[in-house]
Tab-separated table of C-alpha atoms and ligand atoms in Angstrom:
chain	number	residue	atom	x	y	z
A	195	UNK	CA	0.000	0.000	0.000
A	196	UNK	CA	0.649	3.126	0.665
A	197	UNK	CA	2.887	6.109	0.565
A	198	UNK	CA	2.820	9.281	2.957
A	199	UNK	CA	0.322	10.643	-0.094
A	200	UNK	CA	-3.647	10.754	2.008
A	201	UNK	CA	-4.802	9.890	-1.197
A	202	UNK	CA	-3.414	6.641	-1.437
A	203	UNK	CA	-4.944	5.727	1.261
A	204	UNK	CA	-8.319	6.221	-0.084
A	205	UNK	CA	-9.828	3.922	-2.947
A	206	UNK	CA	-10.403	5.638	-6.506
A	207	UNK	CA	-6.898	6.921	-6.904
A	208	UNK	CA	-7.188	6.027	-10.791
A	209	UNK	CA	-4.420	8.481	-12.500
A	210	UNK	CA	-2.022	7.298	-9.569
A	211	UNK	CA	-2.641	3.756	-10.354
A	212	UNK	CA	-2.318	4.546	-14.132
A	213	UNK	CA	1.036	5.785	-13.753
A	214	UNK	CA	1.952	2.975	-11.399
A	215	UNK	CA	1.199	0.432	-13.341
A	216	UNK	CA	2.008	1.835	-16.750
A	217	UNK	CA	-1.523	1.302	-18.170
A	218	UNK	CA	-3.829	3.928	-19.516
A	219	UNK	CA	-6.493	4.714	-16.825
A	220	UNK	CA	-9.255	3.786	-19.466
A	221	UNK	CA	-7.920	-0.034	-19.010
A	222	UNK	CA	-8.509	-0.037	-15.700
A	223	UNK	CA	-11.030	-2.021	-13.736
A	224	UNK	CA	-11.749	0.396	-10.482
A	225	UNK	CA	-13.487	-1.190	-7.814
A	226	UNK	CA	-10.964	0.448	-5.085
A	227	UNK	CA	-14.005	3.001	-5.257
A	228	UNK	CA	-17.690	2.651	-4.755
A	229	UNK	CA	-19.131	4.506	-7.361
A	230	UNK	CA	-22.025	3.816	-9.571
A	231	UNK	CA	-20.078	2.207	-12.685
A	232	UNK	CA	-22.161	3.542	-15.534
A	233	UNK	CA	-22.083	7.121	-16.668
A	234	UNK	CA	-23.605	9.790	-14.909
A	235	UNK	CA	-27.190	11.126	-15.776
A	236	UNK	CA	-26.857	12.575	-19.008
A	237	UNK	CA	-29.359	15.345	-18.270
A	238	UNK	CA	-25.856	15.872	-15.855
A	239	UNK	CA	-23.567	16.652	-18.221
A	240	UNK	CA	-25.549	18.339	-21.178
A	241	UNK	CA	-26.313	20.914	-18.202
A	242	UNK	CA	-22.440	20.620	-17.468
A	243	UNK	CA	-21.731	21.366	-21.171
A	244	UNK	CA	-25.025	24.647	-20.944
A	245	UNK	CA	-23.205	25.773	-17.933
A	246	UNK	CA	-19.742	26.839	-19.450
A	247	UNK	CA	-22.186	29.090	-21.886
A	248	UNK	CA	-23.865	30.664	-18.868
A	249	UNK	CA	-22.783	33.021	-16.373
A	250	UNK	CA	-22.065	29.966	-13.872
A	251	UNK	CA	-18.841	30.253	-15.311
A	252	UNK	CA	-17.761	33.454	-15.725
A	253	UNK	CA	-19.597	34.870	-12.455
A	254	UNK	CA	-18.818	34.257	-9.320
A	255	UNK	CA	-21.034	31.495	-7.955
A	256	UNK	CA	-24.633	32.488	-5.862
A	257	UNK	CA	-22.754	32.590	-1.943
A	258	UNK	CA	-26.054	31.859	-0.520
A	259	UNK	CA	-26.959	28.803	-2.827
A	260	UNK	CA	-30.195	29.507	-3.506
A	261	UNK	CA	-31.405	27.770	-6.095
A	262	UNK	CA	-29.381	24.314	-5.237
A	263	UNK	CA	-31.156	24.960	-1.356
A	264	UNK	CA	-34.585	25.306	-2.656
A	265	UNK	CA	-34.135	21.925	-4.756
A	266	UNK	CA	-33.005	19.953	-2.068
A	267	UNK	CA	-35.204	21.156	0.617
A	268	UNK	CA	-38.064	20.418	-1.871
A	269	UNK	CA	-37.079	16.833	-2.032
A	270	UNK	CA	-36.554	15.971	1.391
A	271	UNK	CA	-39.359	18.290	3.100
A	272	UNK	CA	-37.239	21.058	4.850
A	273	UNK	CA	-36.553	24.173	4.430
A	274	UNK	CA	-33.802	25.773	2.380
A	275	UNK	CA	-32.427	27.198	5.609
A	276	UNK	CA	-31.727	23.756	6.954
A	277	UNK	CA	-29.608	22.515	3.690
A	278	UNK	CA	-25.613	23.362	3.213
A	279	UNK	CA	-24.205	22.050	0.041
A	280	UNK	CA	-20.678	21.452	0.587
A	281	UNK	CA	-17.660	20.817	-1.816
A	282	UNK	CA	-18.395	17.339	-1.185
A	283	UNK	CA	-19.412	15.428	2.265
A	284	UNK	CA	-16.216	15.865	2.735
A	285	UNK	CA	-15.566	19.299	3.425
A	286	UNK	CA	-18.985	19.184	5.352
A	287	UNK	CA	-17.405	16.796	7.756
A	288	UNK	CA	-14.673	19.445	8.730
A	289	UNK	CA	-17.123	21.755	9.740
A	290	UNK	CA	-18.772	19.281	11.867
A	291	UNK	CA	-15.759	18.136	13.638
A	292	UNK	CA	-15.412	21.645	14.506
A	293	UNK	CA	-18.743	21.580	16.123
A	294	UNK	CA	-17.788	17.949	17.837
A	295	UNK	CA	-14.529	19.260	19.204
A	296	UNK	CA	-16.635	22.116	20.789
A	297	UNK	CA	-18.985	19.543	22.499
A	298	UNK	CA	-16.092	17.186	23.587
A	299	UNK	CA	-15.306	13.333	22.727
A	300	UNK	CA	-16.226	11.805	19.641
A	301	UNK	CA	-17.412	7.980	19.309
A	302	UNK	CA	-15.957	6.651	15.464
A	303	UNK	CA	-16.941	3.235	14.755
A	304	UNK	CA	-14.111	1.147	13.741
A	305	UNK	CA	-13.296	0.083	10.902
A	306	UNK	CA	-14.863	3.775	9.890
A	307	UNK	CA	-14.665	5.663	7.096
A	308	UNK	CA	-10.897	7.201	7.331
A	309	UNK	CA	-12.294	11.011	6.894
A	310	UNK	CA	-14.201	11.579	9.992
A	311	UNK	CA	-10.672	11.374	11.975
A	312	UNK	CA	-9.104	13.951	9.570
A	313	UNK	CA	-12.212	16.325	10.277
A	314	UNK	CA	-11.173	15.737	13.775
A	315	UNK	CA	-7.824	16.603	13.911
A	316	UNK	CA	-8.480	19.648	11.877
A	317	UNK	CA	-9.566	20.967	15.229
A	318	UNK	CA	-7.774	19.172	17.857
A	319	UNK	CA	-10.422	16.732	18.536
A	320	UNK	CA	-10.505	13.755	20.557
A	321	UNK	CA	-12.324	10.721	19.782
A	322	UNK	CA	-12.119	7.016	20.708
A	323	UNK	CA	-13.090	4.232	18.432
A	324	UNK	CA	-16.241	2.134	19.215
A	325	UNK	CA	-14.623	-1.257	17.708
A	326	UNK	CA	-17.720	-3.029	15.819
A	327	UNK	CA	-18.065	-6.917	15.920
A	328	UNK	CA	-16.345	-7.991	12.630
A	329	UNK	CA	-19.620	-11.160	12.583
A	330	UNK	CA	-22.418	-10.180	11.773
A	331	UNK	CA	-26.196	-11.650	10.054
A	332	UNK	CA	-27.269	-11.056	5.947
A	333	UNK	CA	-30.942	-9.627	7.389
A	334	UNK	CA	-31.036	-6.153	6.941
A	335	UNK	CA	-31.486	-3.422	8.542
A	336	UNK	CA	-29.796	-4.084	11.719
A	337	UNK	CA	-29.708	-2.745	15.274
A	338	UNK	CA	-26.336	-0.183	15.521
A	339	UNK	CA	-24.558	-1.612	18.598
A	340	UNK	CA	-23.864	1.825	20.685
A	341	UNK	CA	-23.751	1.008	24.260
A	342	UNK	CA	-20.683	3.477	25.141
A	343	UNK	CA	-21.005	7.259	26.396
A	344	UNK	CA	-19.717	9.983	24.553
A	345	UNK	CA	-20.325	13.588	23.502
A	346	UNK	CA	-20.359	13.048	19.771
A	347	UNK	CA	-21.444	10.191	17.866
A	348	UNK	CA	-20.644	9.843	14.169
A	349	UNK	CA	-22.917	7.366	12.295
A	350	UNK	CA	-22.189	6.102	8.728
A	351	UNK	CA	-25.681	4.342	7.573
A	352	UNK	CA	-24.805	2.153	5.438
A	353	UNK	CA	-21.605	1.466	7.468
A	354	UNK	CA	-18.278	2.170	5.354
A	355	UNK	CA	-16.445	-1.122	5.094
A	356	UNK	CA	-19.051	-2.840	6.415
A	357	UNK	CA	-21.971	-2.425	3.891
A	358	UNK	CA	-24.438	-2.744	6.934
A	359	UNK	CA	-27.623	-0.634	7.155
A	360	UNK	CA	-28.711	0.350	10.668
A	361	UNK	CA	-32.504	0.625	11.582
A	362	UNK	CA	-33.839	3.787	11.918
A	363	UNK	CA	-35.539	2.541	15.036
A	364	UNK	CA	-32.198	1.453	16.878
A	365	UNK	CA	-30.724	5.127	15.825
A	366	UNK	CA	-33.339	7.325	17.020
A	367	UNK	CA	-32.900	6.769	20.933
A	368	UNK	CA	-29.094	7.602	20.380
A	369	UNK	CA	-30.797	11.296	19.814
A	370	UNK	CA	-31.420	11.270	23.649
A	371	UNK	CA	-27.893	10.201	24.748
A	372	UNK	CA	-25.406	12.412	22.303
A	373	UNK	CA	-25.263	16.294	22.186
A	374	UNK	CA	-24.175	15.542	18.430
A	375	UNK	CA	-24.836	12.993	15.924
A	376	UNK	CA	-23.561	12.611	12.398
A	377	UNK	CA	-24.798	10.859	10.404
A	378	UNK	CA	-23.042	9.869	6.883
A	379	UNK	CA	-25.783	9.141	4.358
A	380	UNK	CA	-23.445	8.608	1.547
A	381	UNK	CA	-24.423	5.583	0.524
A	382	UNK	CA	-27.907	5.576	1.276
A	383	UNK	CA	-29.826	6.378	-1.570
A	384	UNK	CA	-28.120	2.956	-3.105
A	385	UNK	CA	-29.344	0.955	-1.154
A	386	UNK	CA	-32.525	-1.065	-2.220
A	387	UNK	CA	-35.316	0.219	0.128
A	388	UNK	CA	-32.611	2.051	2.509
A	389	UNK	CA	-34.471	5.230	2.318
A	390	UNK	CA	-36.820	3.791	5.091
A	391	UNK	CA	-33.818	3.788	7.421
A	392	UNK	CA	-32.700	7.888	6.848
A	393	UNK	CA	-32.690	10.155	9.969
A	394	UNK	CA	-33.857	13.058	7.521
A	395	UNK	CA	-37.106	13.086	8.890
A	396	UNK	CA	-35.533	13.370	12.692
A	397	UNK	CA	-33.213	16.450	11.814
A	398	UNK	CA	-36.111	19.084	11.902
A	399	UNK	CA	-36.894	17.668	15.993
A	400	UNK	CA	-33.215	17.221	16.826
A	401	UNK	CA	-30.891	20.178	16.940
A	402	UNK	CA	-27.949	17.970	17.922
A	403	UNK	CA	-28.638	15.817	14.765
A	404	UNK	CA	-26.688	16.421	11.440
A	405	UNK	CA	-27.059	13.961	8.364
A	406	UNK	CA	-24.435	14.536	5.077
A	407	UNK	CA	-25.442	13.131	2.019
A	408	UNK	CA	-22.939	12.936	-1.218
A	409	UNK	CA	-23.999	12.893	-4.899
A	410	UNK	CA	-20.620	11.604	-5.505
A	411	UNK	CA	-20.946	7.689	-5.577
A	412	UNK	CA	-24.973	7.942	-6.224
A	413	UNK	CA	-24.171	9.635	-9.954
A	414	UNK	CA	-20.900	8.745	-10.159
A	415	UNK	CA	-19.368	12.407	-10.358
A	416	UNK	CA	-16.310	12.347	-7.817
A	417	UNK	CA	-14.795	14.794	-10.009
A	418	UNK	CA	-17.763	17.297	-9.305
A	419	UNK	CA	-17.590	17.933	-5.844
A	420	UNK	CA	-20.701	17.776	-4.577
A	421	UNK	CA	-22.251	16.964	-0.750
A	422	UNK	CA	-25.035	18.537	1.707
A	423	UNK	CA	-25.567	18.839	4.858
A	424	UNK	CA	-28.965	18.778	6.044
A	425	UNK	CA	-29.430	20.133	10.042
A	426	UNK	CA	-30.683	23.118	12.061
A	427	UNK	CA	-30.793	26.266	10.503
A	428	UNK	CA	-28.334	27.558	13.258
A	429	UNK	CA	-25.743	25.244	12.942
A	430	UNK	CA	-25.532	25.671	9.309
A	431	UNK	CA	-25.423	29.132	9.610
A	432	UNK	CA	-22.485	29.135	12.009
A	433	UNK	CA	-20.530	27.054	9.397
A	434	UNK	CA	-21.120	28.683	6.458
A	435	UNK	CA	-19.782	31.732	8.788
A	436	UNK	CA	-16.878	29.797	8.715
A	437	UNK	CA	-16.099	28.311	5.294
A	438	UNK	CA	-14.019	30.122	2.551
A	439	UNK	CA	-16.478	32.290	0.418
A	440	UNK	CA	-17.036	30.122	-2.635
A	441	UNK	CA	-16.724	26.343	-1.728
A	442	UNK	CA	-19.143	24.841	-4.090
A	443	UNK	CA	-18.050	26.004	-7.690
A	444	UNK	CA	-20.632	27.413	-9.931
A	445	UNK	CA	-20.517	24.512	-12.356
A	446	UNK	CA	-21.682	22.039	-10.118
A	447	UNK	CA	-24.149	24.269	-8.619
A	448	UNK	CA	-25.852	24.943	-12.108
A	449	UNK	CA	-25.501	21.161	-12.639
A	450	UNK	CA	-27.089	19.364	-9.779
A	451	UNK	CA	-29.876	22.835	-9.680
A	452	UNK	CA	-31.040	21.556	-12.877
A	453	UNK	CA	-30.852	17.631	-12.530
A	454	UNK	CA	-32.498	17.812	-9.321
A	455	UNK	CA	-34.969	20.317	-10.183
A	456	UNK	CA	-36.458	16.794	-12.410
A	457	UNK	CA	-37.726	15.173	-8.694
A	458	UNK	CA	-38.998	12.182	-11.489
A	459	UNK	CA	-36.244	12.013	-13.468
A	460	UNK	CA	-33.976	11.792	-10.037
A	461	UNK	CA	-36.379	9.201	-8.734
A	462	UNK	CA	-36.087	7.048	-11.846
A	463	UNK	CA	-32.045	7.340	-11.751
A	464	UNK	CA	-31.904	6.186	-8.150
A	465	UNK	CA	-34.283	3.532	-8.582
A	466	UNK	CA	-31.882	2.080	-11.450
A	467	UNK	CA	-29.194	2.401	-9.286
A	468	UNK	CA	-30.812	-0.103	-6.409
A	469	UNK	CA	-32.226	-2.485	-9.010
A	470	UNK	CA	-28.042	-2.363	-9.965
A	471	UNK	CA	-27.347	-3.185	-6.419
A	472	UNK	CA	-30.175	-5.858	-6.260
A	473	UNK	CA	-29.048	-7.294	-9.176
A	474	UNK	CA	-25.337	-7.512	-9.321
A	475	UNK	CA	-24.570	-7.819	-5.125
A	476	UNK	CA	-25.823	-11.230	-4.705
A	477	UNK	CA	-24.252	-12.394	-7.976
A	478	UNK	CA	-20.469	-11.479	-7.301
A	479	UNK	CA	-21.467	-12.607	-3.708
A	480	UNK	CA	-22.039	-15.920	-5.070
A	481	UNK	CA	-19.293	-16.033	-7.633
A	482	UNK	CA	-16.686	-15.038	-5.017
A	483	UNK	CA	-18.281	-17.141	-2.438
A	484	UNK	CA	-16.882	-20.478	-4.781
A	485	UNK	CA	-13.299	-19.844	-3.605
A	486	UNK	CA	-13.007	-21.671	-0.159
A	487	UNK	CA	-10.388	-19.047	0.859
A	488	UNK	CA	-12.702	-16.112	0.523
A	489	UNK	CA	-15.873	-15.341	2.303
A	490	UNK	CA	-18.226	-11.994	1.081
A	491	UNK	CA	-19.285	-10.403	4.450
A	492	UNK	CA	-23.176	-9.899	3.707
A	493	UNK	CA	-24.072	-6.040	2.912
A	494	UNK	CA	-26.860	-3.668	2.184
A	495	UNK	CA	-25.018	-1.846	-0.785
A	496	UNK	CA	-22.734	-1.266	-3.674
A	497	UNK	CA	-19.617	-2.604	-2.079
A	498	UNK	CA	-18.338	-5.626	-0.162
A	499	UNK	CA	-16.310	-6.768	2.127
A	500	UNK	CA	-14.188	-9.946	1.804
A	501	UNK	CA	-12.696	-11.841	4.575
A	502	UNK	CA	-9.676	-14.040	2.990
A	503	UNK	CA	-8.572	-17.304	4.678
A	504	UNK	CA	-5.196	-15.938	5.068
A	505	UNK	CA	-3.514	-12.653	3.478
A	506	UNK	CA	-4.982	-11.591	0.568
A	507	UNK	CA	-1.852	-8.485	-0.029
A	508	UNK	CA	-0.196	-10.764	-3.021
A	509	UNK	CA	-3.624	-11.652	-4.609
A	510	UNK	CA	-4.375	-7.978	-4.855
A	511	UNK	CA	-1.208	-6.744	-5.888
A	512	UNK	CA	-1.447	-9.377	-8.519
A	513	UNK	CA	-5.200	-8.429	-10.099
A	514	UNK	CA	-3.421	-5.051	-9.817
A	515	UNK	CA	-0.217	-5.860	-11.730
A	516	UNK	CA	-1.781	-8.617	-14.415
A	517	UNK	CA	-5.235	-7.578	-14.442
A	518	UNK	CA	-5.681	-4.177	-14.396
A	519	UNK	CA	-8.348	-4.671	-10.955
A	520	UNK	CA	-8.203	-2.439	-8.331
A	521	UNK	CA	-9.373	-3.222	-5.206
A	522	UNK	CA	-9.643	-1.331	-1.577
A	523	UNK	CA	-6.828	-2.303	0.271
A	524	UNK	CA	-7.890	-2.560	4.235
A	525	UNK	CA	-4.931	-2.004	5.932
A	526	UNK	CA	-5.847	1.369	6.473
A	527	UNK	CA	-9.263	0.607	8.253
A	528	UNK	CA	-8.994	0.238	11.923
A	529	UNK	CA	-9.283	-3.083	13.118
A	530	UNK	CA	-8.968	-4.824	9.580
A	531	UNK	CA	-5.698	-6.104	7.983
A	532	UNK	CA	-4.366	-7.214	4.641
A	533	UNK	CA	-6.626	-10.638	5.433
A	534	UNK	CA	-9.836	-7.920	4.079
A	535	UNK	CA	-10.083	-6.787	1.052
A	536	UNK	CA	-13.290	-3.975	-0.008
A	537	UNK	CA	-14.883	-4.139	-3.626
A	538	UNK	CA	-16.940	-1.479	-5.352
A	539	UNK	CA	-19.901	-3.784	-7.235
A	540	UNK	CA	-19.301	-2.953	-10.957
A	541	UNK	CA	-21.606	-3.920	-14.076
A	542	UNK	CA	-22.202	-7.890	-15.277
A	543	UNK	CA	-19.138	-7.445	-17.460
A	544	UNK	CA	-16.660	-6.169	-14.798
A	545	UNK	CA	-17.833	-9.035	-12.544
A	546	UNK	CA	-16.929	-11.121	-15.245
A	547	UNK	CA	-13.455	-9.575	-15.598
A	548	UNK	CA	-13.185	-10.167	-12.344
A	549	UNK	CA	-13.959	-13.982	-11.609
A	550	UNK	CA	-12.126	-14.561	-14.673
A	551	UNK	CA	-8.887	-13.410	-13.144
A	552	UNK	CA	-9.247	-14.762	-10.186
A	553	UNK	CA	-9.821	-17.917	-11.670
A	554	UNK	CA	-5.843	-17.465	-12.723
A	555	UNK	CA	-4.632	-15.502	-9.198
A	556	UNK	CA	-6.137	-17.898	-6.959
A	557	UNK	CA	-6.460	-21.837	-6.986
A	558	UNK	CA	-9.620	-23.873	-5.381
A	559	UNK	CA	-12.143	-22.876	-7.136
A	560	UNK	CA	-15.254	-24.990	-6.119
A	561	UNK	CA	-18.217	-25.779	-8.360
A	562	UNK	CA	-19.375	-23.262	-11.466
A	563	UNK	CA	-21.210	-21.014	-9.251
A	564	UNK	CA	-19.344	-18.261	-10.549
A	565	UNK	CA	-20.189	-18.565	-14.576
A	566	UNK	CA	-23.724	-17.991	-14.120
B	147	LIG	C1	-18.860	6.861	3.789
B	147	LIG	C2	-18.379	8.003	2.947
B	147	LIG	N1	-18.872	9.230	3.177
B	147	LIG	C3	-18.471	10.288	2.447
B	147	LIG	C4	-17.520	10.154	1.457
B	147	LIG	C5	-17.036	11.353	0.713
B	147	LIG	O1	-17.962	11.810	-0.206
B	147	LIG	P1	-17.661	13.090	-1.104
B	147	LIG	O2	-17.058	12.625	-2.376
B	147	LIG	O3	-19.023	13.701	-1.307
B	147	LIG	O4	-16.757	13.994	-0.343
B	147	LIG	C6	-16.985	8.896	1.190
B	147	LIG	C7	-15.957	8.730	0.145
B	147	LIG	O5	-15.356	7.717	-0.036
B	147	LIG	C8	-17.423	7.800	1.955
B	147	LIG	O6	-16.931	6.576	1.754
């Protein structure tokens, strides 16, 4: 793995990997990532392409976000007052770690998404991991196993390596016991019938409750930039207080304004998105489930996590080298080590590309599960 570089440490690094492995990026199979593997909406990009003809370019971008606020609040019943858009959840996370140092210790489920502890020590903050049990059932949603005390707890529904969904129902009495709860909805609107789990309807009763959402892996756009925060109108205000003046560039504003302004057309993207996930999860489940030495953790979404037998650096390093496949290396996630490896689902095709070379990495194979 890994250099100094932050960014190797996260999946998607594709230009990185290009020039490591002397292949054009175009060649590469990406599953390090967990985005959405076919292209974004085109309504997307033809009002990408309108927006470099409008004064979203050559003007500095609305500093209030008007339009993109009245959108979002639209589709999830608030007000525009209690919607941020952020340069991606990201940068939204760094303002709430400034809130969470301010309230005192933070509770980060481990493994967790790597992120939350950079937020944190933007600001000096303290946190202590809440270690998560590394068995766990294929039934989803499941109860989110908080029993410690702390100021701050950050939430990531579904879970980030885990691929489990919480239940709304176990979530909602950690209101009570926190002063502040994140809670990472990256990954939500992926997840076939995961909507019914969101906290958005708590936020407008809960001050102390914050939920970020990212349109990065749901329309595959990484490159746009693009997150919200949705919470009380006071806390947003104090951040965007904070924030440099023009975070969220005026291209992706006039972008996602106009995609999102289609409620239908959005509805009808994100539905083809879950049918993806209902289709294609249990399928490279089963195919990878034939090797003996590897065993697909059950999840709720567009990503899995494999337990190998034994270390599972070489076989990586190999699909890597010979294949072209990237895949998230664990070592980085608390609590896991170079026996886990993460994969981003991808279409039929990819899967295939897949099995296939692990067919030639990785001996055992039992049975022809993984042809069908
Ligand atoms: C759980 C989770 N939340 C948020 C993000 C970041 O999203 P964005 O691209 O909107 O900053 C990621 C990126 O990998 C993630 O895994």
């Amino acid at each position: 793995m890994a250099s100094g570089d932050p960014g190797e440490r996260h999946g998607g690094n594709l230009t990185a990997a290009a020039q490591r492995l002397g292949r054009p990026a175009a060649e590469l199979l990406d599953a390090s990532a967990s985005l959405v593997p076919f292209a974004p909406p085109l309504a997307l990009r033809w009002a990408l392409v309108q927006a470099v003809f409008t004064p979203a370019l050559r003007a500095y971008p609305d500093r209030g976000w008007r339009e993109l606020r009245r959108v979002l609040a639209r589709q999830h019943g608030l007000e525009p007052e209690e919607v941020l858009p952020g340069n991606g959840a990201a940068e939204l996370f760094t303002w709430a770690a400034r809130d969470a140092t301010d309230c005192g210790l933070s509770l980060l489920p481990a493994p967790g998404f790597a992120d939350y502890r950079r937020a944190l020590g933007c600001w000096g903050g303290r946190w202590v991991d809440l270690p998560l049990p590394l068995h766990w059932g294929a039934a989803f949603p499941q109860p989110f196993p908080s029993l410690q005390q702390a100021a701050v707890l950050w939430i990531c529904n579904p879970h980030n390596p885990t691929g489990q969904l919480w239940s709304r129902a176990s979530l909602e009495p950690l209101l009570q016991r926190h002063a502040l709860v994140v809670c990472d909805e990256a990954f939500l609107p992926l997840v076939p019938g995961g909507e019914s789990q969101s906290l958005i309807p708590l936020v407008r009763s809960h001050p102390n409750l914050v939920v970020v959402r990212s349109l990065t892996k749901l329309l595959s756009v990484p490159g746009l930039r693009l997150g919200y925060a949705l919470g009380a109108a006071a806390r947003l205000r104090r951040w965007a207080g904070w924030r440099d003046p023009w975070p969220v560039n005026g291209l992706a504003l006039a972008a996602a304004e106009r995609l999102l302004a289609d409620q239908v057309g959005h509805q009808r993207w994100c539905r083809r998105v879950q049918n993806w996930v209902a289709r294609e999860r249990p399928w490279l489940e089963r195919g990878l489930g034939a090797w003996p030495q590897l065993t697909p953790m059950p999840s709720s979404t567009n990503f899995l996590l494999v337990r190998g037998s034994h270390s599972l650096l070489d076989l990586r390093l190999a699909l890597e080298r010979r294949h072209g496949i990237l895949l998230r290396d664990c070592r980085s996630f608390p609590g896991l080590g170079e026996d886990w490896l993460r994969i981003g689902l991808q279409d039929r095709r990819g899967h295939r590309r897949l099995l296939a070379a692990l067919e030639q990495e990785l001996p055992g194979r039992q049975g022809d599960a993984a042809r069908r």
